[in-house]
PDB file of C-alpha atoms in Angstrom:
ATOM      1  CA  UNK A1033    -131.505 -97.168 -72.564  1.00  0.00           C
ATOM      2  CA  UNK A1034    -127.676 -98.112 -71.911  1.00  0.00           C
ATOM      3  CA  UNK A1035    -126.526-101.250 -74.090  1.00  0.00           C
ATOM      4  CA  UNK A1036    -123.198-102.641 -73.579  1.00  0.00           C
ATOM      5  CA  UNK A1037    -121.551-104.970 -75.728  1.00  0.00           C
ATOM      6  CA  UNK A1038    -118.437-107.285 -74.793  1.00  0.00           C
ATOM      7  CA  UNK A1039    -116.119-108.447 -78.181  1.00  0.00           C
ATOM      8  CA  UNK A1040    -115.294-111.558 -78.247  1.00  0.00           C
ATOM      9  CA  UNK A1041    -117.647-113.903 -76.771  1.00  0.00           C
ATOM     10  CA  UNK A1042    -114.857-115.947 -76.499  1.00  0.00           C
ATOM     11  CA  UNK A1043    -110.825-116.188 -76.215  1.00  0.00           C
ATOM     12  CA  UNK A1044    -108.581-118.568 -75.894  1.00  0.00           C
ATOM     13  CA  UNK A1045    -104.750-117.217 -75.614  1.00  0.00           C
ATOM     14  CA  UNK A1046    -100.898-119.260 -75.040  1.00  0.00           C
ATOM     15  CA  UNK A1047     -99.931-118.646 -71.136  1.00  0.00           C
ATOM     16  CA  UNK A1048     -97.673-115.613 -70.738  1.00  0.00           C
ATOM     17  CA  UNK A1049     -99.626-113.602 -73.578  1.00  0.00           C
ATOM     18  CA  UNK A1050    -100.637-110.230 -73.068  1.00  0.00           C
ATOM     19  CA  UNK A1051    -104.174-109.560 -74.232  1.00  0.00           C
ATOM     20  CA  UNK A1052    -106.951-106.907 -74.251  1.00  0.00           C
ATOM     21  CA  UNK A1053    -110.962-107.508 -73.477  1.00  0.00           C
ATOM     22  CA  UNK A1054    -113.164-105.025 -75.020  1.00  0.00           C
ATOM     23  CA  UNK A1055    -116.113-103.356 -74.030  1.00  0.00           C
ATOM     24  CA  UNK A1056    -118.665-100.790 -75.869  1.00  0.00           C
ATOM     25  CA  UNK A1057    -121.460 -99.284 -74.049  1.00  0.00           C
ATOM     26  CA  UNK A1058    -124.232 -96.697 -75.846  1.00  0.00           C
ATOM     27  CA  UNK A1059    -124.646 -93.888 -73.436  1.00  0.00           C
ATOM     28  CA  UNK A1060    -121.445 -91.998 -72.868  1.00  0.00           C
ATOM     29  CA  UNK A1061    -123.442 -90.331 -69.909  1.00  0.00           C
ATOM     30  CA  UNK A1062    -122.000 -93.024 -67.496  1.00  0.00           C
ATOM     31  CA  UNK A1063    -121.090 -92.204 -63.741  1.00  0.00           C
ATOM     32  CA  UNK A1064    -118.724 -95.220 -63.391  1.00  0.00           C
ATOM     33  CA  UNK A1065    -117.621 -98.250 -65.397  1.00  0.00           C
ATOM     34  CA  UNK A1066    -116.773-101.824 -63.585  1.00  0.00           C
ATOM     35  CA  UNK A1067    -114.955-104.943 -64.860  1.00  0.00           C
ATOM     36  CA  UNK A1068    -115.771-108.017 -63.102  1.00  0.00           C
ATOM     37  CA  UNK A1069    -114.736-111.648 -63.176  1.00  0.00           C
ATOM     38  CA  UNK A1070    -117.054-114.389 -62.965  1.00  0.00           C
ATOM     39  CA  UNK A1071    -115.340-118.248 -62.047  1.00  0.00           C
ATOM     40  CA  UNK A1072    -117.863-121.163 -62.909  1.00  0.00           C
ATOM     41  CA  UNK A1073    -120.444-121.441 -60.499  1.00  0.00           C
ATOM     42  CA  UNK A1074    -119.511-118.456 -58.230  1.00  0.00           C
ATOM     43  CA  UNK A1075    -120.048-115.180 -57.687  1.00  0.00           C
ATOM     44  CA  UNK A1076    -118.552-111.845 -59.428  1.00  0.00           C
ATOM     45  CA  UNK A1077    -115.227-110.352 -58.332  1.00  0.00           C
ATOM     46  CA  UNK A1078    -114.604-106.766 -58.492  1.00  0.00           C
ATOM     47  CA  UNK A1079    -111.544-106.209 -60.142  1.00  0.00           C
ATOM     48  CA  UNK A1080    -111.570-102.326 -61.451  1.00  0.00           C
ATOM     49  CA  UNK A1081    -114.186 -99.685 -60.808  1.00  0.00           C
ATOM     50  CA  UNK A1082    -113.531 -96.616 -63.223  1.00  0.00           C
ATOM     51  CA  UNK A1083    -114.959 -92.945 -62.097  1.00  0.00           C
ATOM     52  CA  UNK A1084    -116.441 -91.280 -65.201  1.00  0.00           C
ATOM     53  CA  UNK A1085    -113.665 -88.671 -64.472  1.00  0.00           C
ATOM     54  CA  UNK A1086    -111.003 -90.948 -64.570  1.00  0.00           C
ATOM     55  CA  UNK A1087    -109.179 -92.429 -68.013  1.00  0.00           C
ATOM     56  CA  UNK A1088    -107.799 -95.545 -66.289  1.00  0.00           C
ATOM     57  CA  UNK A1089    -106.947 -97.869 -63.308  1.00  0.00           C
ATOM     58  CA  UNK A1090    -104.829-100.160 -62.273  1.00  0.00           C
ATOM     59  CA  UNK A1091    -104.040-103.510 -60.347  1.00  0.00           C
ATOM     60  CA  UNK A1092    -101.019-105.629 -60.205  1.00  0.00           C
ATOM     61  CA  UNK A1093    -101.556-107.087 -63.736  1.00  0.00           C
ATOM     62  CA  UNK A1094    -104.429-105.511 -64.655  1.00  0.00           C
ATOM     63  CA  UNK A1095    -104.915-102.219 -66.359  1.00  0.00           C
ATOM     64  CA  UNK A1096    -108.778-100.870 -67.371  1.00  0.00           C
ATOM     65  CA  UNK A1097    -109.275 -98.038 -69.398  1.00  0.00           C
ATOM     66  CA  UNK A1098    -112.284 -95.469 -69.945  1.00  0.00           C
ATOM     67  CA  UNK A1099    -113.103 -93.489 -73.326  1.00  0.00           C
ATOM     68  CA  UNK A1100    -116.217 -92.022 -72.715  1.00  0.00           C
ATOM     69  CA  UNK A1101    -116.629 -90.096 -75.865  1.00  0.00           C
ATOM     70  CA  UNK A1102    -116.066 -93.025 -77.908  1.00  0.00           C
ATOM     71  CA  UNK A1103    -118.109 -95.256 -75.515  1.00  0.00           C
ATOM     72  CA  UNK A1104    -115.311 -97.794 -75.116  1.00  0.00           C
ATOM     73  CA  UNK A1105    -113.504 -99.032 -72.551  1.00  0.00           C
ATOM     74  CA  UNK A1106    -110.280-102.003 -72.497  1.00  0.00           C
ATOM     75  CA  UNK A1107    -109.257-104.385 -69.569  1.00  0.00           C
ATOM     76  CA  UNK A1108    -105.496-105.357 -70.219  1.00  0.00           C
ATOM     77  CA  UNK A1109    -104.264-108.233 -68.841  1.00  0.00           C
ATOM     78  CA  UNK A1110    -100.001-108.470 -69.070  1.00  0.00           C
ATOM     79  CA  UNK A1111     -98.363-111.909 -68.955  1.00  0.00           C
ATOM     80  CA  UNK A1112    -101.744-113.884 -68.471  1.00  0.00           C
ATOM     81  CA  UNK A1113    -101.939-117.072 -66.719  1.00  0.00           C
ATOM     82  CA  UNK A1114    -103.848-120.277 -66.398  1.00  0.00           C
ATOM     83  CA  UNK A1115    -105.301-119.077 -63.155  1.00  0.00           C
ATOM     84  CA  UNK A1116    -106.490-116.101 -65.145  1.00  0.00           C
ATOM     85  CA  UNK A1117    -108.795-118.527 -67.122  1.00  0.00           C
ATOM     86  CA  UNK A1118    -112.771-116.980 -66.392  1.00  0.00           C
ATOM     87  CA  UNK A1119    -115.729-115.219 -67.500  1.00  0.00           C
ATOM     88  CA  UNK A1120    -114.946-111.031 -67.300  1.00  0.00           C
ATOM     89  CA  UNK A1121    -117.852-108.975 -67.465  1.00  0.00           C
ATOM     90  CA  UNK A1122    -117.966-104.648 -67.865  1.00  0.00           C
ATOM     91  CA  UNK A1123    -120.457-102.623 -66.752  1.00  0.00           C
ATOM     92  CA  UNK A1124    -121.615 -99.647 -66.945  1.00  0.00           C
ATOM     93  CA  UNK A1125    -123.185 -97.070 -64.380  1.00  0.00           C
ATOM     94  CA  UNK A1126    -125.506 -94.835 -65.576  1.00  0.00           C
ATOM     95  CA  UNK A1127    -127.162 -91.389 -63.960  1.00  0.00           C
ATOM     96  CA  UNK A1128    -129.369 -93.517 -62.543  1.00  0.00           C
ATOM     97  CA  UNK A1129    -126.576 -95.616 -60.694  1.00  0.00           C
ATOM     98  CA  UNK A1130    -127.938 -99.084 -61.460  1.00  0.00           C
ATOM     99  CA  UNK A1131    -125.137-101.322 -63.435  1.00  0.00           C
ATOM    100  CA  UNK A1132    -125.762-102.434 -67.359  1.00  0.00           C
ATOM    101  CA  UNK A1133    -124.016-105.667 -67.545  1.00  0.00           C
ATOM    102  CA  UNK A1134    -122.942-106.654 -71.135  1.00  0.00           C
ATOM    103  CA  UNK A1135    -122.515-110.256 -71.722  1.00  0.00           C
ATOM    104  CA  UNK A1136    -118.884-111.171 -71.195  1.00  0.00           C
ATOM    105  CA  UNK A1137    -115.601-112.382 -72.528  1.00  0.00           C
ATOM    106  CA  UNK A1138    -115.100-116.320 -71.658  1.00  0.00           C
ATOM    107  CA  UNK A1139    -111.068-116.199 -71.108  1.00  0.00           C
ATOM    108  CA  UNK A1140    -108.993-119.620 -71.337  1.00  0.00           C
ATOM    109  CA  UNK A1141    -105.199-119.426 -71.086  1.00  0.00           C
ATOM    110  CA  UNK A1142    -103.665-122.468 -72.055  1.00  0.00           C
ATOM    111  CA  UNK A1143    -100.599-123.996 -70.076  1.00  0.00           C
TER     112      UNK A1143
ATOM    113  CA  UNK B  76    -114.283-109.302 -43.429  1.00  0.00           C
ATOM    114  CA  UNK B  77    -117.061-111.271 -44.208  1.00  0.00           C
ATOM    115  CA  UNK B  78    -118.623-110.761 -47.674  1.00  0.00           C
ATOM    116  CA  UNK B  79    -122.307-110.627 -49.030  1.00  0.00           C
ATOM    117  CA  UNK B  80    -123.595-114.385 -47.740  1.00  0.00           C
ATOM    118  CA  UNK B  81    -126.872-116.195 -49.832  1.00  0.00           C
ATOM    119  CA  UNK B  82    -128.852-118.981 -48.829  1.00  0.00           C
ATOM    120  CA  UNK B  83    -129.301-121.115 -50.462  1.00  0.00           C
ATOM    121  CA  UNK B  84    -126.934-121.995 -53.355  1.00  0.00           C
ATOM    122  CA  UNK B  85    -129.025-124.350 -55.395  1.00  0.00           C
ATOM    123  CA  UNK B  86    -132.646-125.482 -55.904  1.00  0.00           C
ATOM    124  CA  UNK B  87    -134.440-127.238 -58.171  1.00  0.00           C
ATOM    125  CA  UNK B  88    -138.480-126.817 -58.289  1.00  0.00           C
ATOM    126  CA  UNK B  89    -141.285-127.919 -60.468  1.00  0.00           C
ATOM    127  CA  UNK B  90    -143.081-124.834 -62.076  1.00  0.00           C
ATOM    128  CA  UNK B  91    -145.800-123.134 -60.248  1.00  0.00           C
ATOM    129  CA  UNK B  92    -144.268-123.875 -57.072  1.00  0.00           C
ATOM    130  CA  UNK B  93    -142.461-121.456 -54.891  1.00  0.00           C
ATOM    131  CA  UNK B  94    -139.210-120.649 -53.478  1.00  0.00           C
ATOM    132  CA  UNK B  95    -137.511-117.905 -51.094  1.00  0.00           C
ATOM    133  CA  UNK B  96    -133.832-116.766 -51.287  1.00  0.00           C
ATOM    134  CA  UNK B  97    -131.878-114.959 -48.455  1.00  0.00           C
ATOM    135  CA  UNK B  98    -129.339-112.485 -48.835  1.00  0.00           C
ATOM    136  CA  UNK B  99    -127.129-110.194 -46.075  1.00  0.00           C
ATOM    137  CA  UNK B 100    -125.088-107.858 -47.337  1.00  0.00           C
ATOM    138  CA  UNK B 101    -122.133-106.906 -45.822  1.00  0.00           C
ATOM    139  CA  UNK B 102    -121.996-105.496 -42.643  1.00  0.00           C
ATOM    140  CA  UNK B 103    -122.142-101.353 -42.842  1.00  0.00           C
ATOM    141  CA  UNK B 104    -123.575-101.621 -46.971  1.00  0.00           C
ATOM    142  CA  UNK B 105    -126.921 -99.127 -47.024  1.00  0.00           C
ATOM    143  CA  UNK B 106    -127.421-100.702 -50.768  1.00  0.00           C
ATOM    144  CA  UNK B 107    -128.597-103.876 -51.444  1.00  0.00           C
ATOM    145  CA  UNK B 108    -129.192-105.374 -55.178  1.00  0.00           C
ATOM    146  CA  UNK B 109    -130.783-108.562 -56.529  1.00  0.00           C
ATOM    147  CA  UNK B 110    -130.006-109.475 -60.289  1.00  0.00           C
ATOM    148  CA  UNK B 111    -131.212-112.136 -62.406  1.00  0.00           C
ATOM    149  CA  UNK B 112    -128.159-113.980 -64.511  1.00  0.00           C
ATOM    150  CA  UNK B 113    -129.728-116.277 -67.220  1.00  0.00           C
ATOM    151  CA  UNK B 114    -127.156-118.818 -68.240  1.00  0.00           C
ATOM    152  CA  UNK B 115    -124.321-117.048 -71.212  1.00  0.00           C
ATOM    153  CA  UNK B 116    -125.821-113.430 -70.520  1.00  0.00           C
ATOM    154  CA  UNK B 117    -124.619-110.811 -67.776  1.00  0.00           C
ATOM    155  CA  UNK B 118    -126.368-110.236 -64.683  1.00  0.00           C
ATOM    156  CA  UNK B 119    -129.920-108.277 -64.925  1.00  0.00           C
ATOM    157  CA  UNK B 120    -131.008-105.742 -62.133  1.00  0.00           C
ATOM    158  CA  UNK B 121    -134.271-107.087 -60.404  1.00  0.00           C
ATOM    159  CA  UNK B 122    -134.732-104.543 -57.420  1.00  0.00           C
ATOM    160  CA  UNK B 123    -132.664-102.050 -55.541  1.00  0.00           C
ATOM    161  CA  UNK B 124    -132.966-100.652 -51.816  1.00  0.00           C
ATOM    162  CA  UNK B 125    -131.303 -98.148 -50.090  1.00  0.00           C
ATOM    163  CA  UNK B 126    -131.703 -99.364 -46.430  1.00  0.00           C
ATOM    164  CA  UNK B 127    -135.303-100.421 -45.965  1.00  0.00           C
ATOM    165  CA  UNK B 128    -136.497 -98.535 -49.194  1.00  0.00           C
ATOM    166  CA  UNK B 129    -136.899 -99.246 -52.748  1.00  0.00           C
ATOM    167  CA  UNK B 130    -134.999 -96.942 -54.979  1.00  0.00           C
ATOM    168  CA  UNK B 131    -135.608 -99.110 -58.490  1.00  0.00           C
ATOM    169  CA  UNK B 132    -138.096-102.337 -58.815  1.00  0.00           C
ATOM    170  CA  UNK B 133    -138.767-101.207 -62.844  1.00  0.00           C
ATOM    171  CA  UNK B 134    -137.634-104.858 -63.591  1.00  0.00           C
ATOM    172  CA  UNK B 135    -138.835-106.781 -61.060  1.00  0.00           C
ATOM    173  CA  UNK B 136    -141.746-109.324 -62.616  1.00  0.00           C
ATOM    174  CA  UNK B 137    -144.116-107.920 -60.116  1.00  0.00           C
ATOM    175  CA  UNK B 138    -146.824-109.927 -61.018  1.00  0.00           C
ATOM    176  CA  UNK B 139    -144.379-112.709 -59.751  1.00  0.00           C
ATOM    177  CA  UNK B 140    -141.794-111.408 -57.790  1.00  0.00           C
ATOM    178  CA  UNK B 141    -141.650-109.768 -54.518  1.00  0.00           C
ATOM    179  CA  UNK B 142    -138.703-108.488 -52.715  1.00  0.00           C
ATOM    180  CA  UNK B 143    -137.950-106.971 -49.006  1.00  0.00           C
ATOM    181  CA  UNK B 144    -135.784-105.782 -46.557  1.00  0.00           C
ATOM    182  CA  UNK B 145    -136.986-105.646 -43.191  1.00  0.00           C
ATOM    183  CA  UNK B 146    -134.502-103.504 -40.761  1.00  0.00           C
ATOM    184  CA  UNK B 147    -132.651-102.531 -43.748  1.00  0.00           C
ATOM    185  CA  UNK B 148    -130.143-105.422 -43.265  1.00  0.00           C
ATOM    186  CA  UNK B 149    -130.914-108.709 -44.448  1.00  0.00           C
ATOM    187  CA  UNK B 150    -132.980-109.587 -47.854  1.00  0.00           C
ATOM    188  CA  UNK B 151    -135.492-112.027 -49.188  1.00  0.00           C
ATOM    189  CA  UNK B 152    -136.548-112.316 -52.235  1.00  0.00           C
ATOM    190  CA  UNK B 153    -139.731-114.604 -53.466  1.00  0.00           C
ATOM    191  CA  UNK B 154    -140.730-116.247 -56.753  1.00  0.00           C
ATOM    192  CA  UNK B 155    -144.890-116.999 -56.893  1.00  0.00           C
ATOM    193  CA  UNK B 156    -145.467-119.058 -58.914  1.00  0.00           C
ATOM    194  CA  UNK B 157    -142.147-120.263 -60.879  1.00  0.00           C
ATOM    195  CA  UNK B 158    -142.071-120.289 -64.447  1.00  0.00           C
ATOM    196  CA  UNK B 159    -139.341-122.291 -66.714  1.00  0.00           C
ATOM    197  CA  UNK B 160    -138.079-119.187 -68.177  1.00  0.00           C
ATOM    198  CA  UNK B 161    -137.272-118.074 -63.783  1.00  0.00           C
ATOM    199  CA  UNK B 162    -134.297-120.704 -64.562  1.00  0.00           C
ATOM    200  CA  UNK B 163    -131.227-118.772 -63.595  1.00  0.00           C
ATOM    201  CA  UNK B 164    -128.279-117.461 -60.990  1.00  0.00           C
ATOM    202  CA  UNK B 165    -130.103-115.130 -58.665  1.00  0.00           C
ATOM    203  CA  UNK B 166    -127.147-112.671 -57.648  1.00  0.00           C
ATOM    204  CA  UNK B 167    -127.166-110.324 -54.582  1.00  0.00           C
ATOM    205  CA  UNK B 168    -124.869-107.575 -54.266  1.00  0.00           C
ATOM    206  CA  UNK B 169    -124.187-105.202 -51.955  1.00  0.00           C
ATOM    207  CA  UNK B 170    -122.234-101.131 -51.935  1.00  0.00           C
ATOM    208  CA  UNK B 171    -121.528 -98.573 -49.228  1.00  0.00           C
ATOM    209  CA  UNK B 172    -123.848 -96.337 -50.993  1.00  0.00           C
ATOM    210  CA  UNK B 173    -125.145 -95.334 -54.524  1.00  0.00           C
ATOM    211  CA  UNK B 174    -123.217 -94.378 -57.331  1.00  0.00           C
ATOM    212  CA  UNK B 175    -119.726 -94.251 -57.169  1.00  0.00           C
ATOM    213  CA  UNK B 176    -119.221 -97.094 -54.791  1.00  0.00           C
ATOM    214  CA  UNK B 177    -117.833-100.794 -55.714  1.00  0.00           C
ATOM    215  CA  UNK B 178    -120.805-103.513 -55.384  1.00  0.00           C
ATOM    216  CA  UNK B 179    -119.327-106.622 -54.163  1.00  0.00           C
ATOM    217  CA  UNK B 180    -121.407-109.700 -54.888  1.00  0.00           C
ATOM    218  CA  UNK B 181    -122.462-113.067 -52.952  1.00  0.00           C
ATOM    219  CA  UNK B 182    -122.016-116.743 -54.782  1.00  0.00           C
ATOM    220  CA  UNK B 183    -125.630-116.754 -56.112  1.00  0.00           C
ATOM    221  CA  UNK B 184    -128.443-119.181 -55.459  1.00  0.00           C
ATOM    222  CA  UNK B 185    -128.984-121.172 -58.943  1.00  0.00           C
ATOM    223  CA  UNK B 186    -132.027-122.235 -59.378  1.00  0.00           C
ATOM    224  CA  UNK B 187    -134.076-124.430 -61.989  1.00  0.00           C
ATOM    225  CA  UNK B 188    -137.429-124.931 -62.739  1.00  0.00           C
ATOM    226  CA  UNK B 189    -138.241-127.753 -63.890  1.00  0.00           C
TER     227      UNK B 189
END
């Protein structure tokens, strides 16, 4: 059964700092990986979907990597900002395509 | 273009009653997801269709819980009867297809039993 773990719980980071969330999942057999962000009392976002093939992606500010061997994967943000300030959430697709949500890094940049 | 729509975004019930949420995916999306978020965890699969058909209900409280979608478009899914511990964001979600595709999620119904 896939696990996946999010480290830390929380974060709270200076505006303009770069930073890394981190993300460990149990079964390297995954078939995709998928950082989300979650804003209080909404819905999740898509941000970056990760084929099992691929190492990384990336979107304006945002750069997500894979290691599948190690079970690991990294969502770097560059320069954050106050808007960045949410709940991101990994997950992992396994063979049988449903997503494993771990729990989530709570993210507050600080003007 | 529009995104996954839910109806409706909050209710509060006593336990033992029960309560209906509606979800339609976007338009074109053969897969269709509900997932239970309990407040400070990450979202938990309930059910799964492709089109009008179940593909994974291995989490669904059936005993509780029932789930449909009629003409493969729109969703509902039931609690019968509510229990405190049903307290949570109730998440639909919906991809082209299976797999490899993004799933894009609606704003949740929250709901508490009280």
């Amino acid at each position: 059964k896939q696990e996946v773990t999010q480290i830390p719980a929380a974060l709270s980071v200076p505006e303009g700092e770069n930073l890394v969330l981190n993300c460990s999942f149990t079964d390297s057999a995954i078939y995709n990986l998928q950082w989300f962000r979650q804003d209080p009392g909404k819905g999740l976002t898509s941000l970056l979907l990760i084929q099992s093939s691929q190492r990384e992606q990336t979107s304006g500010r945002l750069n997500a990597s894979l290691d599948k061997s190690s079970g690991r994967s990294t969502l770097y943000i560059a320069a954050s900002q106050p808007g960045d300030s949410a709940t991101y959430l990994c997950a992992a697709s396994g063979s049988a395509r449903q997503l494993t949500f771990g729990s989530g890094t709570q993210l507050t940049v600080l003007p | 273009e529009a995104g996954v729509a839910q109806s409706p975004r909050y209710k509060i019930i006593e336990k033992r009653q029960s309560v209906a949420f509606w979800c339609n995916p976007i338009s074109g999306h053969a897969t269709l997801y509900w997932y239970q978020q309990i407040l400070g965890q990450g979202p938990k699969l309930l059910i799964q269709f492709q089109n009008n058909g179940v593909v994974d209900d291995s989490q669904l409280p059936k005993d509780r819980f029932s789930a449909e979608r009629l003409k493969g478009v729109d969703s509902t899914l039931k609690i019968q009867p509510a229990k405190l511990e049903d307290s949570a964001v109730y998440l639909c979600a919906s991809s082209f297809l299976l797999g490899a595709y993004e799933q894009y999620f609606g704003p949740g119904t929250r709901l508490t039993v009280t």
